[in-house]
Amino acid sequence: MKAAQITHYKQEMPVITDVEIPTIKSTDVLVKIVAASINPIDLKTKDGGLKMLLKYKMPLTLGSDFSGVIVQIGSEVTDYKIGDAVYGRVEKNRIGTFAEYIATSANVVAPLPKNLTFEEAASIPLVGLTSYQALRDIMNIQPGEKVLIQAGSGGIGTIAIQIAKMLGAYVATTTSKENFELVKSLGADLAIDYKTEDFMQILSDYDYVFDTQGGKILENAFKIIKPDGKVVSISGLPNERFADDYRDSDGKKLPLWKKYAFKFVTKNLTKLEHESKAEYYFLFMRPDREQLRTLTTLLEDGTLHPVIDRIIPFENIDQAFEYSKSGRAKGKIILKMTSEFDEK
Ligand SMILES: NC(=O)c1ccc[n+]([C@@H]2O[C@H](COP(=O)([O-])OP(=O)(O)OC[C@H]3O[C@@H](n4cnc5c(N)ncnc54)[C@H](OP(=O)(O)O)[C@@H]3O)[C@@H](O)[C@H]2O)c1
């Protein structure tokens, strides 16, 4: 099969190569992939930016999200059959959805939402689960509470706004002016043009900030947060709290030296936490089949809508990576792997 692989970190671009179709374990399904979505984590993985949390062997096929059709099932899999249309976010230690087939645990897949195309479905798992875990699991947003979602026009932001509105929040978001219509159509109550306005001058007493940017933008979140509020970042640095809670895909804790390393590099964030009396959380999303099924229900009942910027054929994966790297995506970038199931 064809797969987009890297042979070393910081490789310019993944290269489409002929490799063996993966073999499945008894608890796996083999999926013929119809569509996959690009996430900034693919670029970070390519550049070795996640080495502290994830160890990969080379050559490595990139890609985390997929939709497709089951072509083989493991002997212990009882809830799927060959021919089922499914979608999911694969386990972090078994990535590789930029390929014609993926072998993945049946535990991370869910049936394709009935009202979505394969391309629409592939846009959801990673950003949908991340946003759900931030806004519901960590923040536990209650109706009427105020949340700032940074970069409301991105892959994360477009779905996070919709989930925050579903939970009843008042939603402020940053983006550039040309994306105001988009973020407002998704439910944002207040849009702030980050190029000409400063969210710190406009917002105060926020219950939560969902930070997608890290760095100084993350530090500034502590200027608008209420005492007892929560700043949840998916792009900042992992802290000691994260290290204490983290388990890898095999259930193992992080070694102590990493906990101390995270504690050291987040000294400033810890100071900001104390000064603002708020809490800082770093989130590293995890695949979760039950939550994916919840998202399926929300997609099928029209609460959530996929937002797709563009669909790019697999053979032009370089273009997809370049566009993601530009940081200008409005919603999701989709890779189309095959037209074989287009009539669905
Ligand atoms: N830790 C985790 O588990 C996890 C999970 C998912 C994602 N992430 C991370 O979250 C980040 C966001 O992911 P994504 O998929 O949303 O990225 P994305 O789709 O590439 O984001 C692009 C969007 O960001 C907006 N943007 C860029 N700079 C901005 C700024 N300074 N202020 C406000 N908006 C800005 C752009 O709007 P304009 O064109 O108007 O500038 C564009 O619409 C990435 O770093 C990703 O790696 C982490």
JSON list of N, CA and C and ligand atoms in Angstrom, two decimals, residues 39-41 44 126-127 130 150-157 174-176 179 194-195 212-213 217 234-235 282-285 324 327-331, ligand 1:
[
{"chain": "A", "resi": 39, "resn": "ASN", "atom": "N", "xyz": [-3.48, 17.58, 11.09]},
{"chain": "A", "resi": 39, "resn": "ASN", "atom": "CA", "xyz": [-3.47, 18.33, 12.36]},
{"chain": "A", "resi": 39, "resn": "ASN", "atom": "C", "xyz": [-2.07, 18.89, 12.57]},
{"chain": "A", "resi": 40, "resn": "PRO", "atom": "N", "xyz": [-1.96, 20.06, 13.23]},
{"chain": "A", "resi": 40, "resn": "PRO", "atom": "CA", "xyz": [-0.61, 20.58, 13.48]},
{"chain": "A", "resi": 40, "resn": "PRO", "atom": "C", "xyz": [0.30, 19.58, 14.19]},
{"chain": "A", "resi": 41, "resn": "ILE", "atom": "N", "xyz": [-0.30, 18.62, 14.91]},
{"chain": "A", "resi": 41, "resn": "ILE", "atom": "CA", "xyz": [0.53, 17.61, 15.58]},
{"chain": "A", "resi": 41, "resn": "ILE", "atom": "C", "xyz": [1.31, 16.77, 14.57]},
{"chain": "A", "resi": 44, "resn": "LYS", "atom": "N", "xyz": [4.39, 18.69, 14.09]},
{"chain": "A", "resi": 44, "resn": "LYS", "atom": "CA", "xyz": [5.22, 18.62, 15.30]},
{"chain": "A", "resi": 44, "resn": "LYS", "atom": "C", "xyz": [5.86, 17.24, 15.41]},
{"chain": "A", "resi": 126, "resn": "LEU", "atom": "N", "xyz": [-9.86, 14.07, 16.24]},
{"chain": "A", "resi": 126, "resn": "LEU", "atom": "CA", "xyz": [-8.82, 14.67, 17.09]},
{"chain": "A", "resi": 126, "resn": "LEU", "atom": "C", "xyz": [-9.27, 16.01, 17.67]},
{"chain": "A", "resi": 127, "resn": "VAL", "atom": "N", "xyz": [-9.82, 16.88, 16.81]},
{"chain": "A", "resi": 127, "resn": "VAL", "atom": "CA", "xyz": [-10.20, 18.21, 17.34]},
{"chain": "A", "resi": 127, "resn": "VAL", "atom": "C", "xyz": [-11.46, 18.11, 18.21]},
{"chain": "A", "resi": 130, "resn": "THR", "atom": "N", "xyz": [-10.37, 16.57, 21.60]},
{"chain": "A", "resi": 130, "resn": "THR", "atom": "CA", "xyz": [-9.54, 17.55, 22.35]},
{"chain": "A", "resi": 130, "resn": "THR", "atom": "C", "xyz": [-10.44, 18.62, 22.96]},
{"chain": "A", "resi": 150, "resn": "GLN", "atom": "N", "xyz": [-9.02, 30.74, 22.15]},
{"chain": "A", "resi": 150, "resn": "GLN", "atom": "CA", "xyz": [-8.04, 31.37, 21.26]},
{"chain": "A", "resi": 150, "resn": "GLN", "atom": "C", "xyz": [-8.07, 30.70, 19.89]},
{"chain": "A", "resi": 151, "resn": "ALA", "atom": "N", "xyz": [-8.00, 31.50, 18.84]},
{"chain": "A", "resi": 151, "resn": "ALA", "atom": "CA", "xyz": [-7.99, 31.01, 17.44]},
{"chain": "A", "resi": 151, "resn": "ALA", "atom": "C", "xyz": [-9.28, 30.26, 17.10]},
{"chain": "A", "resi": 152, "resn": "GLY", "atom": "N", "xyz": [-10.39, 30.97, 17.19]},
{"chain": "A", "resi": 152, "resn": "GLY", "atom": "CA", "xyz": [-11.69, 30.36, 16.93]},
{"chain": "A", "resi": 152, "resn": "GLY", "atom": "C", "xyz": [-11.89, 29.87, 15.51]},
{"chain": "A", "resi": 153, "resn": "SER", "atom": "N", "xyz": [-11.05, 30.32, 14.59]},
{"chain": "A", "resi": 153, "resn": "SER", "atom": "CA", "xyz": [-11.22, 29.93, 13.18]},
{"chain": "A", "resi": 153, "resn": "SER", "atom": "C", "xyz": [-10.42, 28.69, 12.81]},
{"chain": "A", "resi": 154, "resn": "GLY", "atom": "N", "xyz": [-9.61, 28.16, 13.73]},
{"chain": "A", "resi": 154, "resn": "GLY", "atom": "CA", "xyz": [-8.76, 27.01, 13.41]},
{"chain": "A", "resi": 154, "resn": "GLY", "atom": "C", "xyz": [-9.51, 25.69, 13.52]},
{"chain": "A", "resi": 155, "resn": "GLY", "atom": "N", "xyz": [-8.78, 24.61, 13.28]},
{"chain": "A", "resi": 155, "resn": "GLY", "atom": "CA", "xyz": [-9.38, 23.27, 13.38]},
{"chain": "A", "resi": 155, "resn": "GLY", "atom": "C", "xyz": [-9.99, 23.04, 14.75]},
{"chain": "A", "resi": 156, "resn": "ILE", "atom": "N", "xyz": [-9.24, 23.40, 15.80]},
{"chain": "A", "resi": 156, "resn": "ILE", "atom": "CA", "xyz": [-9.75, 23.26, 17.17]},
{"chain": "A", "resi": 156, "resn": "ILE", "atom": "C", "xyz": [-10.86, 24.28, 17.43]},
{"chain": "A", "resi": 157, "resn": "GLY", "atom": "N", "xyz": [-10.58, 25.54, 17.14]},
{"chain": "A", "resi": 157, "resn": "GLY", "atom": "CA", "xyz": [-11.50, 26.62, 17.50]},
{"chain": "A", "resi": 157, "resn": "GLY", "atom": "C", "xyz": [-12.89, 26.43, 16.91]},
{"chain": "A", "resi": 174, "resn": "THR", "atom": "N", "xyz": [-10.67, 34.77, 19.61]},
{"chain": "A", "resi": 174, "resn": "THR", "atom": "CA", "xyz": [-9.76, 35.60, 18.82]},
{"chain": "A", "resi": 174, "resn": "THR", "atom": "C", "xyz": [-9.59, 34.99, 17.44]},
{"chain": "A", "resi": 175, "resn": "THR", "atom": "N", "xyz": [-9.47, 35.85, 16.45]},
{"chain": "A", "resi": 175, "resn": "THR", "atom": "CA", "xyz": [-9.15, 35.45, 15.08]},
{"chain": "A", "resi": 175, "resn": "THR", "atom": "C", "xyz": [-8.89, 36.74, 14.33]},
{"chain": "A", "resi": 176, "resn": "SER", "atom": "N", "xyz": [-8.60, 36.67, 13.02]},
{"chain": "A", "resi": 176, "resn": "SER", "atom": "CA", "xyz": [-8.50, 37.95, 12.32]},
{"chain": "A", "resi": 176, "resn": "SER", "atom": "C", "xyz": [-9.87, 38.32, 11.74]},
{"chain": "A", "resi": 179, "resn": "ASN", "atom": "N", "xyz": [-12.29, 36.47, 9.49]},
{"chain": "A", "resi": 179, "resn": "ASN", "atom": "CA", "xyz": [-12.95, 35.24, 9.95]},
{"chain": "A", "resi": 179, "resn": "ASN", "atom": "C", "xyz": [-14.10, 35.50, 10.93]},
{"chain": "A", "resi": 194, "resn": "TYR", "atom": "N", "xyz": [-7.24, 39.65, 16.68]},
{"chain": "A", "resi": 194, "resn": "TYR", "atom": "CA", "xyz": [-5.96, 39.60, 17.42]},
{"chain": "A", "resi": 194, "resn": "TYR", "atom": "C", "xyz": [-4.88, 40.45, 16.75]},
{"chain": "A", "resi": 195, "resn": "LYS", "atom": "N", "xyz": [-5.13, 40.84, 15.49]},
{"chain": "A", "resi": 195, "resn": "LYS", "atom": "CA", "xyz": [-4.09, 41.62, 14.79]},
{"chain": "A", "resi": 195, "resn": "LYS", "atom": "C", "xyz": [-4.15, 43.11, 15.17]},
{"chain": "A", "resi": 212, "resn": "THR", "atom": "N", "xyz": [-4.79, 27.86, 22.64]},
{"chain": "A", "resi": 212, "resn": "THR", "atom": "CA", "xyz": [-4.29, 27.03, 21.54]},
{"chain": "A", "resi": 212, "resn": "THR", "atom": "C", "xyz": [-2.98, 27.57, 20.99]},
{"chain": "A", "resi": 213, "resn": "GLN", "atom": "N", "xyz": [-2.41, 28.57, 21.67]},
{"chain": "A", "resi": 213, "resn": "GLN", "atom": "CA", "xyz": [-1.26, 29.28, 21.10]},
{"chain": "A", "resi": 213, "resn": "GLN", "atom": "C", "xyz": [0.04, 29.15, 21.90]},
{"chain": "A", "resi": 217, "resn": "ILE", "atom": "N", "xyz": [0.98, 34.51, 24.62]},
{"chain": "A", "resi": 217, "resn": "ILE", "atom": "CA", "xyz": [-0.50, 34.55, 24.56]},
{"chain": "A", "resi": 217, "resn": "ILE", "atom": "C", "xyz": [-1.07, 33.74, 25.73]},
{"chain": "A", "resi": 234, "resn": "ILE", "atom": "N", "xyz": [-3.43, 23.64, 25.11]},
{"chain": "A", "resi": 234, "resn": "ILE", "atom": "CA", "xyz": [-3.01, 22.45, 24.34]},
{"chain": "A", "resi": 234, "resn": "ILE", "atom": "C", "xyz": [-1.72, 22.75, 23.57]},
{"chain": "A", "resi": 235, "resn": "SER", "atom": "N", "xyz": [-1.22, 23.97, 23.74]},
{"chain": "A", "resi": 235, "resn": "SER", "atom": "CA", "xyz": [0.02, 24.34, 23.01]},
{"chain": "A", "resi": 235, "resn": "SER", "atom": "C", "xyz": [1.10, 24.88, 23.93]},
{"chain": "A", "resi": 282, "resn": "PHE", "atom": "N", "xyz": [-2.26, 21.63, 31.33]},
{"chain": "A", "resi": 282, "resn": "PHE", "atom": "CA", "xyz": [-1.87, 21.28, 29.96]},
{"chain": "A", "resi": 282, "resn": "PHE", "atom": "C", "xyz": [-2.64, 20.01, 29.61]},
{"chain": "A", "resi": 283, "resn": "LEU", "atom": "N", "xyz": [-3.27, 20.03, 28.44]},
{"chain": "A", "resi": 283, "resn": "LEU", "atom": "CA", "xyz": [-4.03, 18.85, 27.99]},
{"chain": "A", "resi": 283, "resn": "LEU", "atom": "C", "xyz": [-3.32, 18.20, 26.80]},
{"chain": "A", "resi": 284, "resn": "PHE", "atom": "N", "xyz": [-3.11, 16.90, 26.90]},
{"chain": "A", "resi": 284, "resn": "PHE", "atom": "CA", "xyz": [-2.66, 16.12, 25.74]},
{"chain": "A", "resi": 284, "resn": "PHE", "atom": "C", "xyz": [-3.79, 15.14, 25.48]},
{"chain": "A", "resi": 285, "resn": "MET", "atom": "N", "xyz": [-4.56, 15.39, 24.43]},
{"chain": "A", "resi": 285, "resn": "MET", "atom": "CA", "xyz": [-5.81, 14.66, 24.24]},
{"chain": "A", "resi": 285, "resn": "MET", "atom": "C", "xyz": [-5.57, 13.14, 24.14]},
{"chain": "A", "resi": 324, "resn": "SER", "atom": "N", "xyz": [-1.06, 23.75, 6.19]},
{"chain": "A", "resi": 324, "resn": "SER", "atom": "CA", "xyz": [-1.20, 23.66, 7.65]},
{"chain": "A", "resi": 324, "resn": "SER", "atom": "C", "xyz": [-0.11, 24.50, 8.32]},
{"chain": "A", "resi": 327, "resn": "GLY", "atom": "N", "xyz": [-0.52, 28.24, 9.01]},
{"chain": "A", "resi": 327, "resn": "GLY", "atom": "CA", "xyz": [-1.29, 28.69, 10.17]},
{"chain": "A", "resi": 327, "resn": "GLY", "atom": "C", "xyz": [-2.56, 29.45, 9.80]},
{"chain": "A", "resi": 328, "resn": "ARG", "atom": "N", "xyz": [-2.98, 29.36, 8.54]},
{"chain": "A", "resi": 328, "resn": "ARG", "atom": "CA", "xyz": [-4.13, 30.16, 8.08]},
{"chain": "A", "resi": 328, "resn": "ARG", "atom": "C", "xyz": [-5.39, 29.31, 7.87]},
{"chain": "A", "resi": 329, "resn": "ALA", "atom": "N", "xyz": [-5.36, 28.03, 8.21]},
{"chain": "A", "resi": 329, "resn": "ALA", "atom": "CA", "xyz": [-6.53, 27.17, 7.92]},
{"chain": "A", "resi": 329, "resn": "ALA", "atom": "C", "xyz": [-7.78, 27.69, 8.62]},
{"chain": "A", "resi": 330, "resn": "LYS", "atom": "N", "xyz": [-8.89, 27.63, 7.92]},
{"chain": "A", "resi": 330, "resn": "LYS", "atom": "CA", "xyz": [-10.20, 27.98, 8.51]},
{"chain": "A", "resi": 330, "resn": "LYS", "atom": "C", "xyz": [-10.94, 26.65, 8.66]},
{"chain": "A", "resi": 331, "resn": "GLY", "atom": "N", "xyz": [-10.89, 26.07, 9.84]},
{"chain": "A", "resi": 331, "resn": "GLY", "atom": "CA", "xyz": [-11.41, 24.71, 10.01]},
{"chain": "A", "resi": 331, "resn": "GLY", "atom": "C", "xyz": [-10.34, 23.71, 9.57]},
{"chain": "B", "resi": 1, "resn": "LIG", "atom": "N1", "xyz": [-2.29, 19.02, 23.14]},
{"chain": "B", "resi": 1, "resn": "LIG", "atom": "C1", "xyz": [-3.18, 18.44, 22.33]},
{"chain": "B", "resi": 1, "resn": "LIG", "atom": "O1", "xyz": [-3.73, 17.36, 22.62]},
{"chain": "B", "resi": 1, "resn": "LIG", "atom": "C2", "xyz": [-3.55, 19.13, 21.05]},
{"chain": "B", "resi": 1, "resn": "LIG", "atom": "C3", "xyz": [-4.63, 18.65, 20.28]},
{"chain": "B", "resi": 1, "resn": "LIG", "atom": "C4", "xyz": [-5.00, 19.36, 19.14]},
{"chain": "B", "resi": 1, "resn": "LIG", "atom": "C5", "xyz": [-4.30, 20.50, 18.76]},
{"chain": "B", "resi": 1, "resn": "LIG", "atom": "N2", "xyz": [-3.25, 20.92, 19.51]},
{"chain": "B", "resi": 1, "resn": "LIG", "atom": "C6", "xyz": [-2.52, 22.15, 19.15]},
{"chain": "B", "resi": 1, "resn": "LIG", "atom": "O2", "xyz": [-3.43, 23.24, 19.13]},
{"chain": "B", "resi": 1, "resn": "LIG", "atom": "C7", "xyz": [-2.98, 24.22, 18.23]},
{"chain": "B", "resi": 1, "resn": "LIG", "atom": "C8", "xyz": [-4.13, 24.68, 17.36]},
{"chain": "B", "resi": 1, "resn": "LIG", "atom": "O3", "xyz": [-4.53, 23.62, 16.52]},
{"chain": "B", "resi": 1, "resn": "LIG", "atom": "P1", "xyz": [-5.51, 23.87, 15.29]},
{"chain": "B", "resi": 1, "resn": "LIG", "atom": "O4", "xyz": [-5.78, 22.56, 14.65]},
{"chain": "B", "resi": 1, "resn": "LIG", "atom": "O5", "xyz": [-6.65, 24.70, 15.71]},
{"chain": "B", "resi": 1, "resn": "LIG", "atom": "O6", "xyz": [-4.53, 24.77, 14.34]},
{"chain": "B", "resi": 1, "resn": "LIG", "atom": "P2", "xyz": [-4.88, 25.45, 12.97]},
{"chain": "B", "resi": 1, "resn": "LIG", "atom": "O7", "xyz": [-6.15, 24.90, 12.42]},
{"chain": "B", "resi": 1, "resn": "LIG", "atom": "O8", "xyz": [-3.67, 25.37, 12.11]},
{"chain": "B", "resi": 1, "resn": "LIG", "atom": "O9", "xyz": [-5.12, 27.00, 13.37]},
{"chain": "B", "resi": 1, "resn": "LIG", "atom": "C9", "xyz": [-5.19, 27.93, 12.34]},
{"chain": "B", "resi": 1, "resn": "LIG", "atom": "C10", "xyz": [-6.01, 29.11, 12.80]},
{"chain": "B", "resi": 1, "resn": "LIG", "atom": "O10", "xyz": [-5.35, 29.80, 13.85]},
{"chain": "B", "resi": 1, "resn": "LIG", "atom": "C11", "xyz": [-5.64, 31.19, 13.74]},
{"chain": "B", "resi": 1, "resn": "LIG", "atom": "N3", "xyz": [-4.57, 31.93, 14.39]},
{"chain": "B", "resi": 1, "resn": "LIG", "atom": "C12", "xyz": [-3.25, 31.90, 14.11]},
{"chain": "B", "resi": 1, "resn": "LIG", "atom": "N4", "xyz": [-2.57, 32.70, 14.97]},
{"chain": "B", "resi": 1, "resn": "LIG", "atom": "C13", "xyz": [-3.48, 33.24, 15.80]},
{"chain": "B", "resi": 1, "resn": "LIG", "atom": "C14", "xyz": [-3.40, 34.13, 16.91]},
{"chain": "B", "resi": 1, "resn": "LIG", "atom": "N5", "xyz": [-2.23, 34.64, 17.33]},
{"chain": "B", "resi": 1, "resn": "LIG", "atom": "N6", "xyz": [-4.54, 34.46, 17.55]},
{"chain": "B", "resi": 1, "resn": "LIG", "atom": "C15", "xyz": [-5.72, 33.96, 17.15]},
{"chain": "B", "resi": 1, "resn": "LIG", "atom": "N7", "xyz": [-5.87, 33.12, 16.09]},
{"chain": "B", "resi": 1, "resn": "LIG", "atom": "C16", "xyz": [-4.75, 32.76, 15.44]},
{"chain": "B", "resi": 1, "resn": "LIG", "atom": "C17", "xyz": [-5.67, 31.42, 12.24]},
{"chain": "B", "resi": 1, "resn": "LIG", "atom": "O11", "xyz": [-6.52, 32.53, 11.98]},
{"chain": "B", "resi": 1, "resn": "LIG", "atom": "P3", "xyz": [-5.97, 33.73, 11.03]},
{"chain": "B", "resi": 1, "resn": "LIG", "atom": "O12", "xyz": [-5.79, 33.12, 9.67]},
{"chain": "B", "resi": 1, "resn": "LIG", "atom": "O13", "xyz": [-7.04, 34.73, 11.14]},
{"chain": "B", "resi": 1, "resn": "LIG", "atom": "O14", "xyz": [-4.65, 34.15, 11.63]},
{"chain": "B", "resi": 1, "resn": "LIG", "atom": "C18", "xyz": [-6.23, 30.11, 11.68]},
{"chain": "B", "resi": 1, "resn": "LIG", "atom": "O15", "xyz": [-7.61, 30.17, 11.40]},
{"chain": "B", "resi": 1, "resn": "LIG", "atom": "C19", "xyz": [-1.81, 23.60, 17.48]},
{"chain": "B", "resi": 1, "resn": "LIG", "atom": "O16", "xyz": [-0.61, 24.07, 18.04]},
{"chain": "B", "resi": 1, "resn": "LIG", "atom": "C20", "xyz": [-1.95, 22.12, 17.76]},
{"chain": "B", "resi": 1, "resn": "LIG", "atom": "O17", "xyz": [-0.74, 21.40, 17.70]},
{"chain": "B", "resi": 1, "resn": "LIG", "atom": "C21", "xyz": [-2.85, 20.25, 20.64]}
]
